[in-house]
Every structure is written in structure tokens, then in C-alpha cells.
Amino acid sequence: MNGDGSLEWLRREGRIVVVGASLAGLRAAETLREKGFAGSLTLIGDEPHAPYDRPPLSKQVLLGMTTADRTALPRRRDVDATWRLGVPATGLDMAARRVRLADGDEVPYDRLLIATGVRARPWPHEREAELDGVFVLRTRDDCAALARRLAEGPKRVFVIGAGFTGSEIASACRERGLPVTVAERGASPLVGALGGVVGAVAADLQQEHGVDLRCGVMVTALEGDATGRVRAAHLSDGATVETDVVVVSLGATRNTEWLAGSGLGAGPRGIACDAGCRAFDIRGIVTDDIYVAGDVARSPHPLFGYQFLSLEHWGNAVCQAEIAAHNMLSASADRLPHMWVPAFWSSQFGVNIKSVGVPSMGTEIVVSQGSLDSHRFVGVYGYQGRVIGAVSFDHARWLPFYQELIETTAPFPPPFHMVDRRPDGHRPLDADFPDPSVPTHGPTVTLSGYSPADRRMRFTPAR
Amino acid sequence: MTQSLLHQILDYANRADPYPLYEELRKTPVHHDEGGPYVIGTYYEIRSLLHDPRISSDASNLASTAGDPLAESSQGDSALPPSFLRLDPPEHDRLRRMTNRPFGPPHSPHRVDGMRPELHEIVTGLIDGIGDTDRIDLVEAVSYPFPVTVICRLLGVPREDEARFHSWADTIAASLDPDPDADPAERGKVAHDARMQLGMYLAGLIEERRKNPGDDMLSELATAKGPDGAMTTMELLSTAALLLIAGHETTVNLVTNGMLTLLRHPDVLRRLRAEPRLAVPLVEELLRYEPPVQLVPQRTTLADIEVHGVTIPKGASLWLVLASGNRDPKRFENPDRFDPDRRDNQHLGLGSGIHSCFGAPLARLEAQTALAELARRLENPRLLEDPPPYRQNAVLRGPRHLPIACDGIRP
């Protein structure tokens, strides 16, 4: 029972504002109602669409199995909210507890949840980025435009960046029979997230499926024709690839600019918050009325040395939104920590890829089940003698076991016999992650910031 | 004191209601009698063991079958190589993957759903044929013939052969359900003969399908051109036998247990009549509340593993009592309550991990179809015996007969 009764008042007639009307925003709103919040609820989103699901955009939609407008997120319950869609938030007045909108309106709140997520990092050369035929893939509209162009049967699709999204795009194009070139700055696809050992398997997969894969190169320029349509890409190794569609897949930028000057601890790497999703201000003081969830949040995880993790994962957005919503309505002793174990999946070139933990923190890898050659395996990542992550290629049903190993800080390499463990699967290899000080478009999981065990801060350039 | 718990669970006298024994079982995280199997009955432990790569399904990894009361009865298929149910990866994965190609997504996303009209037609026909409504044995009238007919159609057994096929399947199924009064040698011989005849029949059918493929599963398996190539005839026979046995022996019990549960919960039966879509969550709850596969006895450890402070040695026989995990109060609120509106119902009724029930989509659809139709058409149905007589089998548990009566059959 809250001493001053303010919590009771909040639940009954408070005003909660959620900025960001995507997965995390929607699930938070639903959870608030589920937990009995009866006050007013406002959801603010910069896109004009009701919340939709992103994973299908780079898969089913590009394959033509469904359309971008059929990806609306299923609703768990009625949220009875005021929706302000198509209107970006532009500012925050923490003292007055108001969110400013692009249309000049101001929305007052008693509790605020920030779930503004990330946006695609655009091609840095503005004029080239504006060429007809140059796309990014993050939103529903991006996807609809790209899907339309693919349906027209381009001569060649050129993908810049072989992270998960870039690789999925390449996969969809190959499945549709379109010629694809992929240019990757690193030594192999997925190298930032999974390291070079697994990256080599990903490279194999791409080549087997007819992708013209170019690794260790940068794109120096995109060239347009007289009508302003893209016609070629120039590479740092001197090569030129003729193409009529370019997809820029260089990772994401966190949507925090609107908070500049607000006093909230928000920056290019996200918004720092505590394990209960409460945002920090720039003085390092935790707020009591501002919460963060989803891709834009950066929170300490006890399993990974309390490092602040930013996770662009579907499951993380859902879990963090639920925790934030719960904590918003709870007295301090009833609050819950966000202890979700990172997990993500991808589907490309007919292979189901799943990961748990934080592979990119690993320095060594051991193939504990299956084999790299068969493209069906589980790779376990080790960090300072413990299991820190695992990835499976078409072997996902074993992953809960590896999650348990991570959760219990089991020793690395796992010493026991297992089904499908091959003789060479006992020898750890260097996981071969790129040097973090060398700029790449970055892993899906960004590790950064302060750790109680190691007080040095290491700056990892944003790109 | 706990010495006799496992024997009590296997004791036929407790077949009708093993749940109090499971409650007892859950008090010990790892139940082990000297020389016997290691028995696990709690939800989270079972779930994690089903995903544990240190657990093998391959009987050759057992240190010894001594002390395993089910060891002999589960080794019936000795004439054939082990089916993928009894194999580990990578062989398991290869065979299951090949079997899945003609059965489910991604290559055959419509196979099961496409059978919807046919399932409905088969159930309708069986209910039409019930006749005397003063005493119906639901097992004989509907829940037994239904899945056997379905598996015949799925595999592509010609209609005119279905009767012969039924009788072999009957005999083999009966051998999995030991009758304490029968002469074991005689029973063994009868089952062996049936297995041989069924094997010869299937081998003939496979040859026939290789020459004249149809769009049934056996044709597609026999002519497979996927990345894994084709199964050998022996592999194909093992797989077909597995689909046949696992595919109907379990669904019989699911439908029968379902009707029994509904007759014990008339309010739910009334609701199902009014809203047939309730069949979907209702079957999920049934799989939790009265799962046809009560326990998985075919697992062994590849290493010494620790479960809740107890070390289970390498090569030990491990039993996972799914039905007990399904009633674990640490996982399910009011676990002994039958509640078709239950949320977050991640039961163990179909297993989990790489061996999770292959036929699950079909079993679900069969049970949903049969129960919704029975609820709709039987007028004022009631149980004539409660509990009904059970089958001997403690693993695949279900009533041998389900005598019911009703006032008539609605059109």
C-alpha cells in the first residue's frame, strides 16, 4: 500500500502517455489495462499506421507471400486509448511533465513510457540516397515500396550490408529468382553478431544460393543515370556493379533526437534506464515517472556483468514493455527487474537461425552439436571460461538447454557428451569477432558502457 | 515408503485415476528405486530434460535394461530398424525431416488442413452408423475406427484394403496393451504375425506407389526427391509403421478421454454444443488434463547429469511422466481443474524438443472434429459406467470401452 495513496490515484485516474506506437508501445498499453489501469492512455506514433509487425517485412512480404499492409499486430485486448498517429513527438518538458508534438500540441502525463525504437540508418551521401531505386527497409512503407520494385523484376538487386536484415533481403530476392550482389565491409555476413566462424557458414549459404557476395569491401559511391535512377554501385576494390535496385542495410539509429535538451539521459546509443525500465536523467539520477522499453532502451543486465545492453529483439521489446507497464503501476517493493535473456531468430536461405545470450560477447566458440559443413549445428560461445551465448542453424529445439547453461554461468567449453556431438566439437576456436574499434555497421547487440567489474569505459564508434 | 510408488503407478488398479500418485511423485524431484529407472514428474524438470542434448532416445545407449519394467514391451519392432522416435540426431533429424516434407510446412502446408472435409465426413459416417443409442461403446463406434481410417487415407491405403489394415492395426495395438489374462506367448506370436503381414502389405504398397504415385504421403515418401534423397525401403517401412501405430493409438485415447471428460463436465459439453470453436482450446486443455501419452519411458543419459541436486548416472533409464508435469501446481494454477478457458496452457501433452509429437496438427484436428460433432449430435448423452474399464497400458492410457447412452442422434 502506497503511503500517500498516489499510486491508487494514478491507477484510477492518472494520465499515461506512450511515445512510440509499435510493438513495445502496444504491448505496454495492453499490459497497463490488463493490470487494471483505468485512467487516460495516449499513444503517440510518427507513422500513420496502427502498430504492425516488422519481422515479416524482410521475409514474407518481400517473397510476395503477403503484403505490407497485412502485418498489423494482433491485439491481446482493447486498450481504450487516444491514438495520435502520424504525429512525431518533438520534445519533452520533464519539469512540467508534457510531451510536445510536431503539430504544436502538448500532451500532459503523470507517467511516460518512451518506446520510440530505431530507424534505418540511411545512405550517408544524401544526393545518392535520393536516387530512384535506392531503398532502406525498416517501416511498412519502406517495405511496400521495395516489394513493388522487386515485383517489377529488376535486373539486379544490390544490398549494402550483410547483417541480418541485409542477408534476409538477399535471401528473399534469390528465392524470387532475382540476381543479387551483397557488399559487406566485414570478412563475412553476420560477422558482427555471430563472429567469423559462423559468418563463414553464412557466406557459404549465400554463395550456394547464387548470391554474388563481396566481403571486405566498402561501397564508395552510388551512381545514377540522367533520369535520376540508380544504375551502378562503385566499390572500394575498384569494381563497379550495374544495378537498378539498391537496398541500404547498414543497421539502425536510435530515435532519441527529440529528447535533446530535455535533461533525460538520451543519446545516440539509446536511453539509459535501470533494470526496472526507469529512465536516467543526464545527471545519472533515476526518474520515477519516465520509463523506457524496446529498441531505444539501454539497460544493465546482471547475467552479462551488468553491462548496459541495447537489444533490437522482438522478444525483448515485448518483455521490457510488460515490465515497464507493471512497474509504472507498482510500489517500489513490487517492481520487477527486466532479466530477459537475449534471443533472436532469422530465416534465410532456407535455414532457421536462432540465438540466445550474447554471442558477440564471446571470444571462443565450440560446435557442440552437428557440424558447420552440414549447415546444421549449435555453436556455443565462451567468455572468460563461461558459456555466454549460443547460436543454432536448423537446430533450434535444443536452445532452451543452452539458455539454461548461460543462465547458470556454466563452464565453457561444455564438458559432457551430447547427442550429435562430433569429435571435432570439443575443440574451441577463436570466435573471430571484428575488432570493435574498427567501424562496421555494427552487431545487432551492442555492448557498451559501465560495468561494476571493470570501470573503464570504452567508446565504440557508432558506425 | 516410496519403494512401491512406481509399481503403484503401473498397477492396473490405479489406472482410472493415477493423479494422486503423480502428486506423490512430485514430492521427490528425482524418484529412484534401487535398480529401477529415474522418474521425473515435475513440469520444469521434464521440460528442461526434453531439451537436454545429454538425453538420448537411442536404446543402445542404455547401460542395461534391467530394472526397467517396460523394457520388453517397448521393443516390439525388432524386425525393422528403429524408427526416428528411437533415434538421435543426425539420423533422427534426417528421417523426421524427410517424413515431414509431404506432411507439414514448409513443403506441405495444406496437407492436414486439406483433410478437414474428409475428417468431418468420416466422423459423420461413424455417428450415423451408431444404431442402438441405449448402450453405445464410444471406443468401438467412433474413437477407434476414426483415426485408423484417417491414417489409412493419409498414407494412401486403398479403401478396399482398409478392413484388412484395421485388423492388423488392431492386433498390433492390442499387443502394446498387455492383457494380464492372455497367454503372453500366444499373444506375442499373434502380434508378430500381424506385424509381418502388415510389413509385407506395406512393402507391396510402397512398390506399387513407386510405380504409380498418387498424392498420398506414402507415394511422396517413396518417390521423394528432396535434398536428403530417398529413404531406403526399410527406413520407409519403419516410418510407415511408426506413423500407423503412433498415429492412431494415441488419438483413440485423446477422443475417448475427451468424451469422458466432457460427460463429467456437462456444463462444458453444453458450451461446446453451442460454440463448436471451443473445441480448439478444449483439446489443448484435454492434452494437459488427460494426455494420451502419460509418460515417456524411452530416454537415457549420455553423461552423469544433475537434476535438483541428484546425480543421474550415465546410461540410466529415465522416465518423464508428462501427465504428472501437466498437473504440477508450480506451473499451472488449479492444475486438477478442467478449464478449457485456461490461458498460457503450455502443457507437455505432446512432448517438447526434437521428439515433440510429429502428428500433433493432425491429432488436434481429429480430436476437435470428433468432439465437436459428438457434442452436437448426441442427444442428452450420459455415462453408463464411471470410471469406465481402462486399457492395461500405463503409458498410452485410456478407456478400453466407454459405455454411454443417449436419447437419440440429431441429424
Short mmCIF file of C-alpha atoms in Angstrom, two decimals, chain B residues 33-182:
data_model
loop_
_atom_site.label_atom_id
_atom_site.label_comp_id
_atom_site.label_asym_id
_atom_site.label_seq_id
_atom_site.Cartn_x
_atom_site.Cartn_y
_atom_site.Cartn_z
CA ASP B 33 14.15 -47.09 -6.50
CA GLU B 34 17.21 -49.31 -6.32
CA GLY B 35 17.76 -50.83 -9.76
CA GLY B 36 14.80 -49.04 -11.32
CA PRO B 37 14.51 -46.12 -13.68
CA TYR B 38 14.93 -42.50 -12.62
CA VAL B 39 11.46 -41.00 -12.68
CA ILE B 40 10.75 -37.29 -13.05
CA GLY B 41 7.28 -35.84 -12.50
CA THR B 42 7.68 -32.08 -12.17
CA TYR B 43 6.94 -29.70 -15.04
CA TYR B 44 10.07 -27.60 -15.26
CA GLU B 45 12.44 -30.52 -14.84
CA ILE B 46 10.66 -32.56 -17.52
CA ARG B 47 10.65 -29.61 -19.86
CA SER B 48 14.32 -28.96 -19.49
CA LEU B 49 15.22 -32.66 -19.84
CA LEU B 50 13.23 -32.81 -23.09
CA HIS B 51 15.57 -30.12 -24.44
CA ASP B 52 18.73 -31.56 -22.92
CA PRO B 53 21.20 -32.91 -25.52
CA ARG B 54 22.70 -35.16 -22.86
CA ILE B 55 19.50 -37.21 -23.02
CA SER B 56 19.32 -39.86 -25.73
CA SER B 57 16.34 -41.70 -27.24
CA ASP B 58 18.56 -44.42 -28.62
CA ALA B 59 18.12 -47.60 -26.59
CA SER B 60 21.67 -48.72 -27.39
CA ASN B 61 22.93 -46.04 -25.00
CA LEU B 62 21.21 -47.72 -22.06
CA ALA B 63 23.70 -49.28 -19.67
CA SER B 64 21.29 -52.11 -19.08
CA THR B 65 17.57 -52.60 -19.36
CA ALA B 66 17.45 -54.48 -16.08
CA GLY B 67 15.03 -52.95 -13.69
CA ASP B 68 13.06 -51.25 -16.41
CA PRO B 69 9.58 -52.72 -16.17
CA LEU B 70 8.68 -51.50 -19.67
CA ALA B 71 11.86 -52.57 -21.41
CA GLU B 72 10.49 -55.72 -23.05
CA SER B 73 7.13 -54.42 -24.15
CA SER B 74 8.65 -51.42 -25.91
CA GLN B 75 10.98 -53.47 -28.07
CA GLY B 76 8.31 -54.95 -30.33
CA ASP B 77 9.62 -53.70 -33.67
CA SER B 78 12.80 -55.78 -33.67
CA ALA B 79 12.23 -56.93 -37.27
CA LEU B 80 12.58 -53.35 -38.50
CA PRO B 81 15.32 -50.76 -37.91
CA PRO B 82 14.37 -48.27 -35.19
CA SER B 83 12.03 -45.52 -36.29
CA PHE B 84 13.08 -41.90 -35.82
CA LEU B 85 11.28 -41.93 -32.49
CA ARG B 86 14.09 -44.12 -31.17
CA LEU B 87 16.99 -42.38 -32.88
CA ASP B 88 19.16 -39.38 -32.03
CA PRO B 89 20.38 -36.66 -34.38
CA PRO B 90 21.67 -36.58 -37.01
CA GLU B 91 19.81 -39.74 -38.14
CA HIS B 92 16.66 -38.68 -36.32
CA ASP B 93 16.70 -35.26 -37.90
CA ARG B 94 17.20 -36.64 -41.38
CA LEU B 95 14.34 -39.14 -41.18
CA ARG B 96 11.96 -36.77 -39.42
CA ARG B 97 12.75 -34.04 -41.92
CA MET B 98 12.12 -36.38 -44.85
CA THR B 99 8.88 -37.59 -43.30
CA ASN B 100 7.78 -34.05 -42.70
CA ARG B 101 8.21 -32.97 -46.33
CA PRO B 102 4.94 -34.49 -47.51
CA PHE B 103 3.17 -33.83 -44.17
CA GLY B 104 3.61 -30.26 -42.97
CA PRO B 105 5.06 -26.83 -43.59
CA PRO B 106 7.10 -25.54 -45.27
CA HIS B 107 6.75 -28.01 -48.15
CA SER B 108 3.23 -29.29 -47.50
CA PRO B 109 1.46 -26.56 -45.56
CA HIS B 110 -2.02 -27.70 -46.58
CA ARG B 111 -1.84 -31.45 -46.07
CA VAL B 112 -3.55 -31.54 -42.66
CA ASP B 113 -5.91 -28.64 -43.19
CA GLY B 114 -6.89 -30.09 -46.54
CA MET B 115 -8.18 -33.20 -44.74
CA ARG B 116 -10.77 -31.17 -42.82
CA PRO B 117 -13.76 -32.07 -45.05
CA GLU B 118 -12.68 -35.71 -45.14
CA LEU B 119 -12.33 -35.91 -41.36
CA HIS B 120 -15.76 -34.42 -40.98
CA GLU B 121 -17.24 -36.87 -43.45
CA ILE B 122 -15.65 -39.87 -41.69
CA VAL B 123 -16.91 -38.79 -38.26
CA THR B 124 -20.38 -38.11 -39.66
CA GLY B 125 -20.47 -41.56 -41.20
CA LEU B 126 -19.44 -43.21 -37.94
CA ILE B 127 -22.02 -41.31 -35.90
CA ASP B 128 -24.71 -42.11 -38.49
CA GLY B 129 -23.88 -45.78 -38.03
CA ILE B 130 -24.26 -45.85 -34.25
CA GLY B 131 -27.67 -47.56 -34.21
CA ASP B 132 -28.90 -48.51 -30.76
CA THR B 133 -28.50 -45.48 -28.50
CA ASP B 134 -29.31 -47.29 -25.23
CA ARG B 135 -25.79 -48.61 -24.99
CA ILE B 136 -23.03 -47.27 -27.18
CA ASP B 137 -19.41 -48.22 -26.80
CA LEU B 138 -17.92 -44.96 -27.96
CA VAL B 139 -14.50 -46.55 -28.44
CA GLU B 140 -15.82 -49.14 -30.83
CA ALA B 141 -18.31 -46.85 -32.56
CA VAL B 142 -16.20 -43.73 -33.09
CA SER B 143 -12.93 -43.14 -31.33
CA TYR B 144 -11.22 -46.31 -32.56
CA PRO B 145 -12.31 -46.53 -36.21
CA PHE B 146 -11.92 -42.79 -36.78
CA PRO B 147 -8.14 -42.37 -36.52
CA VAL B 148 -7.43 -45.72 -38.19
CA THR B 149 -9.48 -44.67 -41.20
CA VAL B 150 -7.74 -41.30 -41.22
CA ILE B 151 -4.25 -42.77 -41.14
CA CYS B 152 -5.22 -45.13 -43.99
CA ARG B 153 -6.36 -42.20 -46.12
CA LEU B 154 -3.26 -40.18 -45.21
CA LEU B 155 -0.87 -42.98 -46.10
CA GLY B 156 -2.87 -43.88 -49.18
CA VAL B 157 -4.14 -47.35 -48.24
CA PRO B 158 -6.80 -48.19 -50.84
CA ARG B 159 -10.35 -48.18 -49.44
CA GLU B 160 -10.85 -51.85 -50.26
CA ASP B 161 -7.83 -52.77 -48.13
CA GLU B 162 -8.85 -50.67 -45.13
CA ALA B 163 -10.61 -53.55 -43.38
CA ARG B 164 -7.55 -55.83 -43.53
CA PHE B 165 -5.40 -52.94 -42.48
CA HIS B 166 -7.69 -52.26 -39.50
CA SER B 167 -7.43 -55.79 -38.28
CA TRP B 168 -3.62 -55.85 -38.35
CA ALA B 169 -3.50 -52.47 -36.67
CA ASP B 170 -5.96 -53.75 -34.06
CA THR B 171 -3.82 -56.77 -33.25
CA ILE B 172 -0.59 -54.79 -33.07
CA ALA B 173 -2.21 -52.12 -30.92
CA ALA B 174 -3.57 -54.81 -28.60
CA SER B 175 -0.05 -56.15 -28.15
CA LEU B 176 1.02 -52.74 -26.87
CA ASP B 177 -1.72 -53.03 -24.29
CA PRO B 178 -0.91 -56.24 -22.44
CA ASP B 179 -3.91 -58.15 -21.17
CA PRO B 180 -2.94 -59.87 -17.92
CA ASP B 181 -5.35 -62.76 -18.60
CA ALA B 182 -3.97 -63.67 -22.01
#
